[in-house]
Coordinates of N, CA and C in Angstrom, one line a residue:
M233 N 81.9 84.0 106.4 CA 83.2 84.6 106.4 C 84.2 83.3 106.5
L234 N 85.0 83.4 106.0 CA 86.0 82.4 106.1 C 87.3 83.0 106.7
V235 N 87.8 82.7 108.0 CA 88.9 83.3 108.8 C 90.0 81.9 108.7
L236 N 91.1 82.8 109.1 CA 92.4 82.2 109.5 C 92.6 82.3 110.8
A237 N 92.9 81.5 111.6 CA 93.1 81.8 113.0 C 94.6 81.3 113.2
L238 N 95.3 82.2 113.9 CA 96.5 82.0 114.5 C 97.1 82.3 115.8
D239 N 98.1 81.4 116.2 CA 98.5 81.7 117.8 C 99.7 81.0 118.0
T240 N 100.5 81.9 118.6 CA 102.0 81.5 118.7 C 102.2 82.1 120.6
A241 N 101.4 82.3 121.1 CA 101.6 83.0 122.5 C 102.0 81.9 123.7
T242 N 101.7 80.8 123.2 CA 102.0 79.2 124.1 C 103.0 78.7 123.8
P243 N 103.1 77.5 124.5 CA 104.0 76.6 123.7 C 103.3 75.8 122.2
A244 N 102.2 76.2 122.1 CA 101.5 75.6 121.2 C 101.2 76.3 119.6
V245 N 101.8 75.7 118.4 CA 101.8 76.4 117.5 C 100.5 76.1 116.8
T246 N 99.8 77.1 116.5 CA 98.4 76.6 116.3 C 98.0 77.5 114.9
A247 N 97.3 76.9 114.0 CA 96.8 77.4 112.6 C 95.5 76.8 112.2
G248 N 94.4 77.7 112.1 CA 93.3 76.7 111.9 C 92.6 77.7 110.9
V249 N 91.7 77.1 110.2 CA 90.7 77.6 109.3 C 89.2 77.6 109.7
V250 N 88.6 78.3 109.9 CA 87.3 78.4 110.6 C 86.3 79.5 109.7
E251 N 84.9 78.8 109.8 CA 83.9 79.2 108.9 C 82.9 80.2 110.2
L252 N 82.9 81.2 109.6 CA 81.9 81.9 110.9 C 80.8 82.4 110.3
T253 N 79.3 82.3 110.4 CA 78.3 82.8 110.0 C 77.5 83.4 111.2
A254 N 76.8 84.5 110.9 CA 76.0 85.2 111.8 C 74.9 84.4 112.7
G255 N 74.8 84.3 113.8 CA 73.6 83.5 114.4 C 74.3 82.2 115.0
S256 N 75.3 81.8 114.3 CA 76.0 80.4 114.5 C 77.2 80.4 115.3
P257 N 77.5 79.3 115.9 CA 78.7 79.4 116.8 C 80.0 79.2 115.3
P258 N 81.0 79.6 115.6 CA 82.3 79.4 114.2 C 82.4 77.9 114.3
R259 N 82.5 77.5 113.0 CA 82.7 76.0 112.5 C 84.3 75.7 112.4
L260 N 84.7 74.8 112.5 CA 85.9 74.4 112.5 C 86.3 73.7 111.3
L261 N 87.0 73.8 110.2 CA 86.9 73.6 109.0 C 88.7 72.4 109.1
A262 N 89.5 73.0 109.7 CA 90.8 72.2 109.5 C 91.6 73.0 110.6
Q263 N 92.8 72.1 111.0 CA 93.4 72.7 111.8 C 94.8 72.2 112.0
R264 N 95.8 72.8 112.3 CA 97.3 72.1 112.6 C 97.4 72.6 113.8
V265 N 98.0 71.6 115.2 CA 98.6 72.3 116.3 C 99.5 71.6 116.7
T266 N 100.4 71.9 117.1 CA 101.8 71.1 117.5 C 102.3 72.1 118.7
V267 N 102.8 71.1 120.0 CA 103.0 71.9 120.9 C 104.7 71.5 121.0
N268 N 105.3 72.8 120.4 CA 106.7 72.7 120.6 C 107.1 74.2 120.5
A269 N 107.5 74.5 122.0 CA 107.7 76.3 122.4 C 109.2 76.4 121.7
K270 N 110.0 75.7 120.8 CA 111.1 75.9 120.1 C 110.9 75.8 118.9
A271 N 109.6 75.8 118.3 CA 109.7 75.8 117.1 C 108.6 76.2 116.0
H272 N 108.1 77.7 116.6 CA 106.8 78.5 116.3 C 107.5 78.9 115.0
G273 N 108.9 79.4 114.9 CA 108.9 79.9 113.5 C 109.4 78.6 112.3
E274 N 109.5 77.6 112.4 CA 109.7 76.4 111.8 C 108.3 76.2 111.4
L275 N 107.2 76.0 112.1 CA 105.9 75.3 111.9 C 105.1 76.0 111.5
L276 N 105.0 77.2 111.9 CA 103.6 78.2 112.0 C 103.0 78.0 110.3
T277 N 104.2 78.5 109.3 CA 103.7 78.6 108.1 C 103.1 77.2 107.0
P278 N 104.0 76.4 107.5 CA 103.5 74.8 106.9 C 102.1 74.6 107.4
H279 N 101.9 74.9 108.9 CA 100.5 74.6 109.3 C 99.7 75.3 108.8
V280 N 99.8 76.5 108.3 CA 98.8 77.4 107.6 C 98.7 76.9 106.3
Q281 N 100.0 76.5 105.8 CA 99.4 75.8 104.5 C 98.9 74.3 104.5
E282 N 99.3 73.3 105.4 CA 98.3 72.3 105.4 C 96.6 72.4 105.9
A283 N 96.5 73.2 107.0 CA 95.2 73.4 107.2 C 94.7 74.1 106.3
M284 N 95.0 75.0 105.2 CA 94.1 75.5 104.1 C 94.0 74.5 103.0
A285 N 94.9 73.4 102.8 CA 94.8 72.3 101.9 C 93.7 71.7 102.6
E286 N 93.8 71.2 103.5 CA 92.8 70.1 104.1 C 91.4 70.7 104.3
A287 N 91.3 72.1 104.2 CA 89.7 72.7 104.4 C 89.5 72.8 102.5
G288 N 90.5 72.7 102.0 CA 90.0 72.8 100.4 C 90.1 74.2 99.9
R289 N 90.5 75.0 100.8 CA 90.5 76.1 100.5 C 91.8 77.1 100.0
A290 N 91.7 78.1 99.2 CA 92.8 79.0 99.1 C 93.0 80.1 99.9
L291 N 94.2 80.8 99.9 CA 94.6 82.0 101.1 C 93.8 82.9 100.5
S292 N 93.5 83.4 99.1 CA 92.8 84.2 98.4 C 91.0 84.2 99.0
E293 N 90.7 83.0 99.0 CA 89.1 83.1 99.8 C 89.0 83.6 101.3
L294 N 90.3 83.8 101.8 CA 89.9 84.1 103.3 C 89.3 85.8 103.2
D295 N 88.6 85.7 104.1 CA 87.9 87.2 104.4 C 88.5 87.6 105.5
A296 N 89.5 87.3 106.2 CA 90.2 87.9 107.6 C 91.0 87.1 108.1
V297 N 92.0 87.6 109.2 CA 92.6 86.8 109.6 C 92.7 87.4 111.2
V298 N 92.7 86.3 112.1 CA 92.7 86.5 113.7 C 93.9 85.7 114.5
C299 N 94.7 86.9 115.2 CA 95.9 86.4 115.3 C 95.8 86.5 117.0
G300 N 96.4 85.4 118.0 CA 96.8 85.9 119.3 C 97.6 86.6 119.4
A301 N 97.5 87.7 120.3 CA 98.2 88.8 120.6 C 99.1 88.7 121.7
G302 N 98.9 87.6 122.6 CA 99.6 87.3 123.8 C 98.5 87.8 124.8
P303 N 99.1 87.8 126.2 CA 100.8 88.0 126.7 C 101.4 86.5 126.4
G304 N 102.6 86.4 125.8 CA 103.8 85.6 125.9 C 105.1 85.7 125.5
P305 N 106.1 84.7 125.7 CA 107.3 85.3 125.4 C 107.6 85.7 123.9
F306 N 108.7 86.7 123.9 CA 109.0 87.5 122.8 C 109.1 87.1 121.6
T307 N 109.8 85.8 121.4 CA 110.2 85.3 120.3 C 109.2 84.3 119.4
G308 N 108.5 83.6 120.6 CA 107.3 83.0 119.9 C 106.3 84.0 119.4
L309 N 105.6 84.9 120.3 CA 104.9 85.9 120.1 C 104.9 86.4 118.8
R310 N 106.5 87.2 118.5 CA 106.5 87.5 117.6 C 106.1 87.1 116.1
V311 N 106.7 85.8 116.1 CA 105.9 84.6 115.0 C 104.9 85.0 114.6
G312 N 103.8 84.7 115.2 CA 102.4 84.6 115.0 C 102.0 86.0 114.3
L313 N 102.4 87.1 115.2 CA 101.7 88.6 114.9 C 102.6 88.7 113.5
V314 N 103.9 88.6 113.4 CA 104.7 88.9 111.9 C 103.7 88.2 110.7
T315 N 103.6 86.8 111.1 CA 102.9 86.2 110.2 C 101.5 86.6 109.8
A316 N 101.0 86.6 110.6 CA 99.6 87.5 110.7 C 99.3 88.9 109.5
A317 N 100.5 89.6 110.2 CA 100.5 91.1 109.2 C 101.0 90.7 107.9
A318 N 101.9 89.9 107.9 CA 102.4 89.6 106.4 C 101.2 88.9 105.6
L319 N 100.5 88.2 106.0 CA 99.1 87.3 105.1 C 98.3 88.7 105.3
G320 N 98.1 89.6 106.2 CA 97.0 90.7 105.8 C 97.4 91.3 104.8
Q321 N 98.8 92.0 104.7 CA 99.3 92.9 104.0 C 99.2 92.1 102.1
A322 N 99.7 91.0 102.6 CA 99.5 89.8 100.9 C 98.3 90.0 100.6
L323 N 97.2 89.6 101.2 CA 96.1 89.6 100.9 C 94.9 90.5 100.7
N324 N 95.5 91.6 101.4 CA 94.5 92.8 101.4 C 93.6 92.6 102.4
R325 N 93.6 91.7 103.5 CA 93.1 91.3 104.5 C 92.9 91.8 105.9
P326 N 91.8 92.1 106.7 CA 92.0 92.9 107.9 C 92.6 91.6 109.0
V327 N 93.5 92.3 109.7 CA 93.8 91.0 110.8 C 93.4 91.6 112.2
Y328 N 92.8 90.7 113.0 CA 92.3 91.0 114.1 C 93.0 90.2 115.4
P329 N 93.5 91.2 116.2 CA 94.3 90.6 117.4 C 93.2 90.6 118.6
V330 N 93.7 89.0 118.7 CA 92.8 88.8 120.2 C 93.6 88.6 121.5
A331 N 93.6 88.8 122.9 CA 94.4 88.3 123.6 C 93.8 87.1 123.8
T332 N 95.1 86.2 124.0 CA 95.3 84.5 123.9 C 94.6 84.3 125.1
P333 N 94.7 84.8 126.4 CA 93.8 84.0 127.5 C 92.2 84.0 127.4
D334 N 92.0 85.6 126.5 CA 90.4 85.3 126.5 C 89.9 84.0 125.5
A335 N 90.5 83.8 124.7 CA 90.6 82.4 123.8 C 90.5 81.1 124.9
I336 N 91.5 80.9 125.8 CA 91.5 79.8 126.7 C 90.4 80.0 127.5
A337 N 89.7 81.0 128.1 CA 88.7 81.1 128.9 C 87.5 80.6 128.3
L338 N 87.2 80.9 126.8 CA 86.3 80.2 126.0 C 86.2 78.6 126.1
D339 N 87.7 78.3 125.4 CA 87.5 76.8 125.5 C 87.2 76.4 126.8
A340 N 87.4 77.0 127.6 CA 87.1 76.3 129.3 C 86.0 76.1 129.6
C341 N 85.1 77.4 129.3 CA 83.8 77.0 129.3 C 83.0 76.6 130.7
T342 N 83.3 76.9 131.9 CA 83.4 76.6 133.0 C 81.9 76.9 133.6
G343 N 81.3 78.2 133.1 CA 80.2 78.6 133.8 C 80.2 78.9 135.2
A344 N 81.7 79.4 135.7 CA 82.1 79.6 137.0 C 83.3 80.7 136.8
P345 N 83.7 81.3 138.1 CA 84.6 82.3 137.7 C 85.7 81.5 137.4
L346 N 86.6 82.3 136.7 CA 88.0 81.1 136.0 C 89.3 82.2 136.2
L347 N 90.3 81.3 136.4 CA 91.7 81.8 136.2 C 92.3 81.4 135.3
V348 N 92.9 82.1 134.2 CA 93.5 81.5 133.4 C 95.0 82.1 133.3
A349 N 96.2 81.1 133.6 CA 97.5 81.2 133.6 C 98.3 80.6 132.5
T350 N 98.9 81.3 131.9 CA 99.8 81.0 130.7 C 101.4 80.8 131.3
D351 N 102.4 80.0 131.0 CA 103.6 80.1 131.2 C 104.2 81.1 130.5
A352 N 104.8 82.2 131.7 CA 105.9 83.2 131.1 C 107.1 82.7 131.0
R353 N 107.5 81.8 131.5 CA 108.8 81.1 131.7 C 109.5 82.0 132.8
R354 N 110.9 81.6 133.2 CA 111.4 82.7 134.4 C 110.8 82.5 136.0
K355 N 109.8 81.3 135.7 CA 109.2 80.7 136.9 C 108.3 81.7 137.3
E356 N 107.6 82.2 136.2 CA 106.2 83.5 136.4 C 105.1 82.9 135.2
V357 N 103.9 83.5 135.5 CA 102.9 83.3 134.7 C 102.0 84.6 134.1
Y358 N 101.8 84.3 133.2 CA 100.9 85.3 132.6 C 99.1 85.0 133.1
W359 N 98.5 86.1 133.7 CA 97.2 85.5 134.3 C 96.3 86.9 134.0
A360 N 95.0 86.1 134.0 CA 93.4 87.1 133.9 C 92.7 86.3 134.2
T361 N 91.8 87.1 135.1 CA 90.5 86.3 135.5 C 89.3 86.5 134.7
Y362 N 88.1 85.6 134.9 CA 87.3 85.9 133.8 C 85.8 85.3 134.8
D363 N 84.6 86.2 134.6 CA 83.6 85.9 135.3 C 82.7 84.7 134.7
A364 N 81.4 84.3 135.4 CA 81.0 82.9 134.8 C 80.7 82.9 133.5
A365 N 80.9 84.2 132.9 CA 80.1 84.3 131.2 C 81.5 84.2 130.3
G366 N 82.6 84.3 131.2 CA 83.7 84.1 130.1 C 84.2 85.9 130.0
R367 N 83.6 86.5 130.6 CA 84.4 87.9 130.1 C 85.2 87.9 131.4
R368 N 86.3 88.8 130.6 CA 87.7 89.4 131.5 C 87.3 90.4 132.5
T369 N 88.0 90.1 133.8 CA 87.8 90.9 134.8 C 88.9 91.7 135.3
D370 N 89.9 90.7 135.1 CA 91.2 91.6 135.6 C 92.2 90.9 134.9
G371 N 93.4 91.6 134.2 CA 94.5 91.4 133.8 C 94.5 91.9 132.4
P372 N 95.4 91.4 131.6 CA 96.2 90.2 131.9 C 97.6 90.9 132.7
H373 N 98.2 90.0 133.5 CA 99.2 90.7 134.4 C 100.3 89.4 134.0
V374 N 101.6 89.8 134.8 CA 102.7 88.6 134.9 C 103.3 88.5 136.5
D375 N 103.3 87.6 136.9 CA 103.5 87.4 138.1 C 104.5 86.2 138.6
R376 N 105.1 86.0 139.7 CA 105.4 84.8 140.0 C 104.1 83.7 140.5
P377 N 103.8 82.6 140.7 CA 102.5 81.9 140.8 C 102.4 82.0 142.4
A378 N 103.0 82.3 143.3 CA 102.8 82.4 145.0 C 102.5 83.9 144.8
E379 N 102.1 84.8 144.0 CA 101.8 86.0 144.4 C 100.6 86.4 143.8
V380 N 100.0 85.3 142.9 CA 98.6 85.7 142.5 C 97.5 85.4 142.9
P381 N 97.5 84.5 143.9 CA 96.3 84.2 144.9 C 96.2 85.8 145.8
A382 N 96.9 86.4 146.1 CA 96.9 87.8 147.1 C 96.6 88.8 146.1
K383 N 96.5 88.5 144.6 CA 96.4 90.1 144.0 C 94.8 89.8 143.3
L384 N 94.1 88.6 143.5 CA 93.1 88.2 142.8 C 91.7 89.1 143.4
R385 N 91.0 89.9 142.4 CA 89.9 90.7 143.1 C 89.0 90.1 143.0
Q386 N 88.9 88.6 142.9 CA 87.6 87.7 143.0 C 88.2 86.3 143.3
T387 N 87.3 85.4 143.6 CA 87.7 84.2 143.7 C 87.4 83.0 142.8
P388 N 88.1 82.9 142.0 CA 88.0 81.9 140.9 C 87.9 80.6 141.4
Q389 N 86.7 79.6 140.7 CA 86.5 78.4 141.2 C 87.1 77.2 140.1
R390 N 88.2 77.7 139.4 CA 88.8 76.9 138.4 C 89.7 77.6 137.8
A391 N 90.9 77.0 137.2 CA 91.8 77.6 136.5 C 92.4 76.4 135.4
A392 N 92.7 77.4 133.9 CA 92.9 76.7 132.6 C 94.2 77.4 132.5
G393 N 94.6 76.7 131.3 CA 96.2 77.2 130.8 C 97.4 76.5 131.2
E394 N 98.3 76.6 130.6 CA 99.5 75.9 130.6 C 100.2 76.0 132.3
G395 N 100.1 77.5 132.6 CA 100.8 77.6 133.7 C 99.8 77.6 135.2
A396 N 98.9 77.5 135.0 CA 97.6 76.8 136.0 C 98.5 75.4 136.0
R397 N 98.5 74.2 135.3 CA 98.9 73.3 135.1 C 100.3 73.0 135.7
I398 N 100.9 73.9 135.3 CA 102.5 73.6 135.9 C 102.4 73.9 137.5
Y399 N 101.4 75.1 137.6 CA 102.0 75.7 139.4 C 101.0 75.3 139.8
A400 N 100.2 74.1 139.7 CA 98.9 73.7 140.2 C 98.7 73.7 141.8
D401 N 99.7 73.3 142.7 CA 100.0 73.2 143.7 C 100.1 74.6 144.3
V402 N 100.7 75.6 143.7 CA 100.6 76.7 144.1 C 99.5 77.4 144.3
L403 N 98.7 77.3 142.7 CA 97.6 78.1 142.5 C 96.4 77.7 143.6
G404 N 96.7 75.9 143.6 CA 95.2 75.5 144.4 C 94.2 75.4 143.9
L405 N 93.8 75.5 142.5 CA 92.5 75.3 142.1 C 92.4 74.1 141.3
P406 N 91.1 73.8 141.0 CA 90.7 72.8 140.1 C 91.1 73.0 138.7
L407 N 91.4 71.9 138.0 CA 92.2 72.5 136.6 C 91.0 71.9 135.5
V408 N 90.9 72.7 134.6 CA 90.2 72.5 133.3 C 91.0 72.5 132.2
D409 N 90.4 71.4 131.1 CA 91.4 70.8 130.4 C 91.4 71.7 128.9
A410 N 91.9 73.0 129.2 CA 92.1 74.2 128.2 C 93.4 74.4 128.7
L411 N 94.8 73.9 127.9 CA 95.9 74.4 128.2 C 96.2 75.3 127.0
H412 N 95.7 75.5 125.8 CA 96.0 76.3 124.8 C 95.0 76.7 124.1
P413 N 94.7 77.8 123.4 CA 93.7 78.4 122.4 C 93.5 77.4 121.2
S414 N 92.2 77.3 121.1 CA 91.9 76.4 120.0 C 91.5 78.0 118.7
P415 N 91.6 77.6 117.4 CA 91.1 78.4 116.3 C 89.6 79.0 116.6
V416 N 88.8 77.6 116.9 CA 87.5 78.1 117.1 C 87.3 79.4 118.2
S417 N 88.1 79.3 119.2 CA 87.8 80.1 120.3 C 88.5 81.4 120.0
L418 N 89.4 81.4 119.3 CA 90.3 82.5 118.9 C 89.4 83.3 117.7
V419 N 88.9 83.0 117.0 CA 87.9 83.5 116.4 C 86.5 83.9 116.7
A420 N 85.9 82.8 118.0 CA 84.5 83.3 118.5 C 85.0 84.8 119.6
V421 N 86.4 85.1 119.8 CA 86.5 86.1 121.0 C 86.4 87.2 119.9
A422 N 86.6 87.3 118.4 CA 86.6 88.3 117.9 C 85.5 88.3 116.9
A423 N 84.7 87.5 117.1 CA 83.3 87.4 116.0 C 82.3 88.4 115.8
E424 N 82.2 89.2 116.8 CA 81.5 90.4 116.6 C 82.1 91.6 115.9
E425 N 83.1 91.7 116.0 CA 83.8 92.9 115.2 C 84.1 91.9 113.8
L426 N 84.4 90.6 113.6 CA 84.5 90.3 112.1 C 83.0 90.6 111.8
L427 N 82.1 90.1 112.4 CA 80.7 89.9 111.4 C 80.5 91.4 111.2
A428 N 80.7 92.4 112.1 CA 80.6 93.8 111.9 C 81.0 94.3 110.8
G429 N 82.4 94.1 110.4 CA 83.5 94.3 109.4 C 84.1 95.7 110.0
A430 N 84.3 95.6 111.6 CA 85.1 96.9 112.4 C 86.4 96.9 112.1
R431 N 86.8 97.9 112.0 CA 88.3 98.1 111.8 C 88.9 97.8 113.0
P432 N 90.1 96.7 112.3 CA 90.8 96.1 113.7 C 91.4 97.3 114.4
A433 N 91.9 96.7 115.9 CA 92.9 97.3 116.8 C 94.0 97.0 116.0
A434 N 94.9 97.8 116.5 CA 96.3 97.6 116.0 C 96.9 96.2 116.7
L435 N 97.8 95.8 115.5 CA 98.5 94.8 116.0 C 99.7 94.7 117.0
T436 N 99.2 94.8 117.9 CA 100.1 95.0 119.4 C 100.7 94.1 120.0
P437 N 101.7 93.6 120.2 CA 102.0 92.1 120.9 C 101.6 92.8 122.3
L438 N 101.1 91.9 123.4 CA 101.1 91.8 124.7 C 102.2 91.3 125.4
Y439 N 103.5 92.0 125.8 CA 104.5 91.5 126.1 C 104.6 91.5 127.5
L440 N 103.9 92.7 128.6 CA 104.0 92.8 129.8 C 105.5 92.8 130.3
R441 N 106.3 92.5 129.5 CA 107.6 92.6 130.2 C 108.5 93.7 129.3
R442 N 109.8 94.2 129.5 CA 110.5 94.8 129.1 C 111.5 93.9 128.1
P443 N 112.3 94.2 126.9 CA 113.0 93.0 126.4 C 114.2 93.1 127.3
D444 N 115.0 91.7 127.3 CA 116.2 91.5 128.0 C 117.4 92.6 127.2
A445 N 117.3 92.9 125.7 CA 118.3 93.0 125.0 C 118.2 94.6 125.7
V446 N 119.8 95.2 125.7 CA 119.7 96.6 126.1 C 120.5 97.3 125.1
E447 N 120.4 98.5 124.6 CA 121.3 99.4 123.8 C 122.6 99.4 124.8
P448 N 123.8 99.1 124.2 CA 125.1 99.5 124.5 C 125.2 101.1 125.2
T449 N 125.9 101.2 126.2 CA 125.9 102.6 126.4 C 127.4 103.3 126.3
G450 N 128.1 102.6 125.9 CA 129.5 102.9 125.4 C 130.2 102.2 124.8
R451 N 131.7 102.5 124.4 CA 132.3 101.6 123.7 C 133.0 100.6 124.6
K452 N 133.5 99.2 123.7 CA 134.4 98.7 124.4 C 135.6 98.8 124.4
R453 N 136.5 98.5 125.4 CA 138.2 99.0 125.1 C 138.2 97.7 124.5
V454 N 139.0 97.9 123.4 CA 139.9 96.9 122.6 C 141.2 97.0 123.3
T455 N 141.4 95.4 123.3 CA 143.1 95.2 123.9 C 143.8 94.5 122.8
R456 N 145.1 95.2 122.6 CA 146.1 94.1 121.6 C 146.9 93.3 122.5

């Protein structure tokens, strides 16, 4: 299978072309990754085009799209999901959402209990925990870093993700060099569904927060 992997749930703008074969780990053909929290909208489509060109494949050859569904900040996360949905509709291909921390956990590959924490801004982190095999055991949640240790149901031995790096002194765990999800790990999370041709879950963003914008409750007074 030829799969396009996208993620914009972290400051990294990620697009990659991955080949998936039953019985073998996903194989990266090409990728474009730029860490810029303010450029998801500008960079994602060019990254897709460049990765496809480097892989020597056309969009019409894709069998599926995999997209990180967060949790992540509103604006950046929407860019990836909308782009994935648009490509899926235009190409008539299935789009599989995956939790972004699940992919980071696979990249970390510690073989020990793990905490994945990404930057939620507002001095908070999105976090989830994983067992030694990389299976999620709790989360994702959003909290202030100082509140996370008291809420852990198990004791992680390592931490990964941009949030874990930023708040390493608060979380107090050794860091693993896995800050953002890779295209290979995104596809690996969804590999079983992809190979089985399963119907994708709804492409629903994991915001974990209510939007800041609120509907006006009354008319504004106009003065002359």
